[in-house]
Amino acid sequence: MKFVLPAVAATAALVAPTLAEARQVTFETALKRYGGNGAYVVLYVTDAAGAYKGTLWMAGGKAKYYRHLSDWQRASGGRATEIDGITGASIGSGKTLKITLDLADAMIDAGYKVHVDTSVEDGMDNPSEVVVPLAATASGKPFAGKGYVKSLTVTF
Amino acid sequence: MLRRLHGLPGVVLALGLTVVAVTGAVLSLQPALDRATAPMVPAGTSVAGLAAQVAARHPGISAIRQRPDGSLTVAFDDGDARGVERVDPATGTGLGPYQVSETTRVITSLHRSFLAGDAGRAAAGLGALAMLALSVSGTLLLARRLGGAGALLRPIRGTPAQRWHGELGRLAVAGLVLSSLTGLWMSAGTFGFIPEAQGITSPVTASGGAPAPVGTLAALRSAPLAELRELSFPDPADPTDVFTLRTAAGETRIDAATGAALAFAPATTLEQINDLVRTLHTGRGAWLLGLLLGLASAAVPVLGATGIMLWARRRAARPRVAANAPARGADTVILVGSEGNSTWGFAGTLHAALTAAGHRVHIAAMNDVGTAHLAADRLLILTATYGEGYAPASAKSFLSRLARLPGRLPGRPPVAVLGFGDRNFPHFCRFAQEVADALETKGCPRLLPMKRVDRRSSQEFAQWGQDLGAVLGHDLTLSHVAEPPKTVPLMLAGRELYGEAVGTPVAILRFEAPRDPRTGAPGRLPSFEAGDLVGIVPPGDTMPRFYSLASSTRDGVLEICVRLREGGLCSTFLHALAPGGAINAFIRENPAFRPTEGRTPLILIGAGAGIGPLAGFVRANAAGRPMHLYWGGRSAASDFLYEHELAQHLAERRLTSLKTAFSRDVEGGAYVQDRIAADAPRLRELLKQGAQILVCGGRDMAEAVTRALEPVVRPLGLDLATLKSCGRYVEDVY
């Protein structure tokens, strides 16, 4: 089963102001069969200098567990406004999270990177367990994570 | 209201609550198992010490945690290997990967959310609320039933389902209330109704120097390992990152180069409450409490099952009254006051019998009383009494409604009140008496004197029917058995006959369980104690007669004393029974009529066949507790029941003293009450030592004994009502 979110509002900073300058980008995060409770998964973007630019999606609804997504927590400050309206349920073992959104053209091939932090109750915290560049060369290629992520595929 | 809150919702929720409770009970074993297996944290060890030991094996530690059960785990990412490992707190050596078993995980999810995500979590939270409501309403119902909050620990009478439900309920209620309250709190936290602690909010920046070995960091060296919750390590790629140490006291950020504490946020009161609630709910860190809570939870399926049985039985007992005449134009109105619907059953039988006799009969709950009912030719009121003399559910508002009716009732119909109750309660049929008094004040003449029916006695009900029929000028046969009991066959093994010469034949009958027809093995008697009742259904009849038991199961026989009554169907049958002859019988427990625990003296008073259970108490007195028996018969030569056995008990000190009175003996006949009056000083002495009085026999004798005892106890500042209410004066009267 896939979680398909056809049109998603990411943090305002990332979303293209008009559709003319935008490109539809799909982020598909497939989890391993780790056999535990649902994983908290957060996708966020850093720029060429490594600075946090915004969050794409937070899978997991309880704020008290966000500190286990430590890279995201540190980069974003963990503020509720960062994930307002882009929060969903945690992702079960072996399931896939698929989100689609319109990103500004200027963000492609400009050194931006998508990070994924994951965490599972009684398991591992995996800050930035997979980092994929927002680059044409990486489009459609699966990148393996070192923790619970089997693959992250960014397609545009 | 209380019953409505407790009954149907309990039935509906039983399954869901059973899932939560059973999974909770299973999880409650975990803390005890963990305690048995997890190595203890040695005193005096610091967080720095352990961190250094672990860091020697794992270059890439991300966090060291102490789980609530006390075990230590380390999450690491060494590049080639990563995972979560259990760690020996004394040496820092690895104890294998930390893994919550799939079973535990599924059971935990079932417990928290029925495996159904947030919707399930919400359901589990509401379940906790429901459990709380059921616990509280159940306790209130039980208190009301037993006669007030102070009576909650009294023995519970009733059917096995009632007793199991009540006994288990009051054992488990404290645990269930604690579990549901803490569960509610945790559920509220999950859904964000309780604010989360913020920890350190201001940004903390490291000195940026080269990281020192973790074992040398001052702030970690001063932190005892026993108090550790979590130590998360700085990101090695980020020189500005710091250590975060969480303990029960709060959160500290520690510089990786200098070891200095850069910031500290003490744990808030709310956090401490959260911790306490978590410990109380899970038992992690309090394994014994956990086991006790688990036991309480394990009672929930039984409470659910017995509760459903009780609810179904109450529903089934609600009568389906055929051809209920309208209130207007009815010549007879039956008003019913019932708590558990059993009185409705009697009323239904009465309605049917009167309708068959040609009356137009309307039946209604006492709460519905109105002027139309009082315009009938006669008013029959059948009411139970609840607990300590309170009105039962269907009569709660009767007295207030009656008081609001116009001062002069329209027809002022003649009234007959029939009270149902249990003679063992101090306020036997008190509510029925209040109703009778209130109607008399309203000017309603008495159709019949008020009568009391003891423990749903079918005979007493039938007797009242005959009296009513006599007043109405026709036969009225009321044949009603409250709950058809399940009987077992028993065989007469021996009989002794007394009293024929004085015209009161009394037989001591001993029954045994029949042998297994195939194997020939001895049969098993049902379980009973001396003082309990045996119900015997004579052939060709449906109504059981009750006899007090003179033996207990341990004696291997079921022994009763039966006086032959003229025209008595059952006593005639029993007296004519030849050895080997069979009866159908069942046991009805009578826990109120039993010696109290302990070694205080017992005063046993009886007459005629009433000696049965008293002789049984004496026989069981191997410990030689002081027992004084007063007994009255007609003639020492003819009806001295148990004469030889009692002499032997005296010799063996099972019986301390025996005073007999024989009414027909030539030299100055006397009754048992005469012996009591003559023995007043000695009886007072025994009562001062805390003696309990047990009386068994006919009603006339019991009343005479009461009259004789009142002046005996009065100089002690006591009265029989007081003794009765604290169980020191108990009667088994027929």
Coordinates of N, CA and C in Angstrom, one line a residue, chain B residues 321-325 331-332 334 347-363 474 476 478:
Chain B
V321 N -46.3 -9.6 31.1 CA -47.6 -9.7 31.6 C -48.6 -9.8 30.5
A322 N -49.4 -10.9 30.4 CA -50.3 -11.1 29.4 C -51.6 -10.4 29.8
A323 N -52.3 -9.7 28.9 CA -53.6 -9.2 29.1 C -53.7 -8.3 30.3
N324 N -52.8 -7.3 30.3 CA -52.8 -6.3 31.4 C -54.0 -5.4 31.2
A325 N -54.9 -5.3 32.1 CA -56.1 -4.5 32.0 C -55.7 -3.0 32.1
D331 N -60.5 -3.6 38.5 CA -61.0 -3.7 39.9 C -59.8 -3.9 40.9
T332 N -58.7 -4.5 40.3 CA -57.6 -4.7 41.2 C -56.3 -4.1 40.5
I334 N -52.2 -3.9 40.9 CA -51.0 -4.4 41.5 C -49.8 -3.4 41.2
A347 N -45.2 -10.8 41.0 CA -46.3 -10.0 40.7 C -47.0 -10.5 39.4
G348 N -46.2 -11.0 38.5 CA -46.8 -11.6 37.2 C -47.6 -12.8 37.5
T349 N -47.1 -13.6 38.5 CA -47.9 -14.8 38.8 C -49.2 -14.4 39.5
L350 N -49.1 -13.4 40.4 CA -50.3 -12.9 41.0 C -51.3 -12.4 40.0
H351 N -50.8 -11.6 39.1 CA -51.7 -11.0 38.0 C -52.4 -12.1 37.2
A352 N -51.6 -13.1 36.9 CA -52.2 -14.2 36.1 C -53.3 -14.9 36.9
A353 N -53.0 -15.2 38.2 CA -54.0 -16.0 39.0 C -55.2 -15.2 39.2
L354 N -55.1 -13.9 39.5 CA -56.3 -13.0 39.7 C -57.1 -12.9 38.4
T355 N -56.4 -12.7 37.3 CA -57.1 -12.6 36.0 C -57.9 -13.9 35.7
A356 N -57.2 -15.0 36.0 CA -57.9 -16.3 35.8 C -59.2 -16.4 36.7
A357 N -59.1 -15.8 37.8 CA -60.2 -15.8 38.8 C -61.3 -14.8 38.4
G358 N -61.1 -14.1 37.2 CA -62.2 -13.2 36.7 C -62.0 -11.8 37.1
H359 N -60.9 -11.4 37.7 CA -60.7 -10.0 38.0 C -60.2 -9.2 36.8
R360 N -60.5 -7.9 36.8 CA -59.8 -7.1 35.8 C -58.6 -6.4 36.5
V361 N -57.4 -6.9 36.1 CA -56.2 -6.6 36.9 C -55.3 -5.7 36.1
H362 N -54.9 -4.6 36.7 CA -53.8 -3.8 36.1 C -52.6 -3.8 36.9
I363 N -51.4 -4.0 36.3 CA -50.2 -4.1 37.0 C -49.2 -2.9 36.5
H474 N -62.7 -16.3 47.1 CA -62.5 -17.4 46.1 C -61.1 -18.0 46.4
L476 N -57.4 -18.9 45.7 CA -56.3 -18.3 44.9 C -55.0 -19.1 45.1
L478 N -51.3 -19.5 44.3 CA -50.1 -18.8 43.7 C -49.0 -19.7 43.7

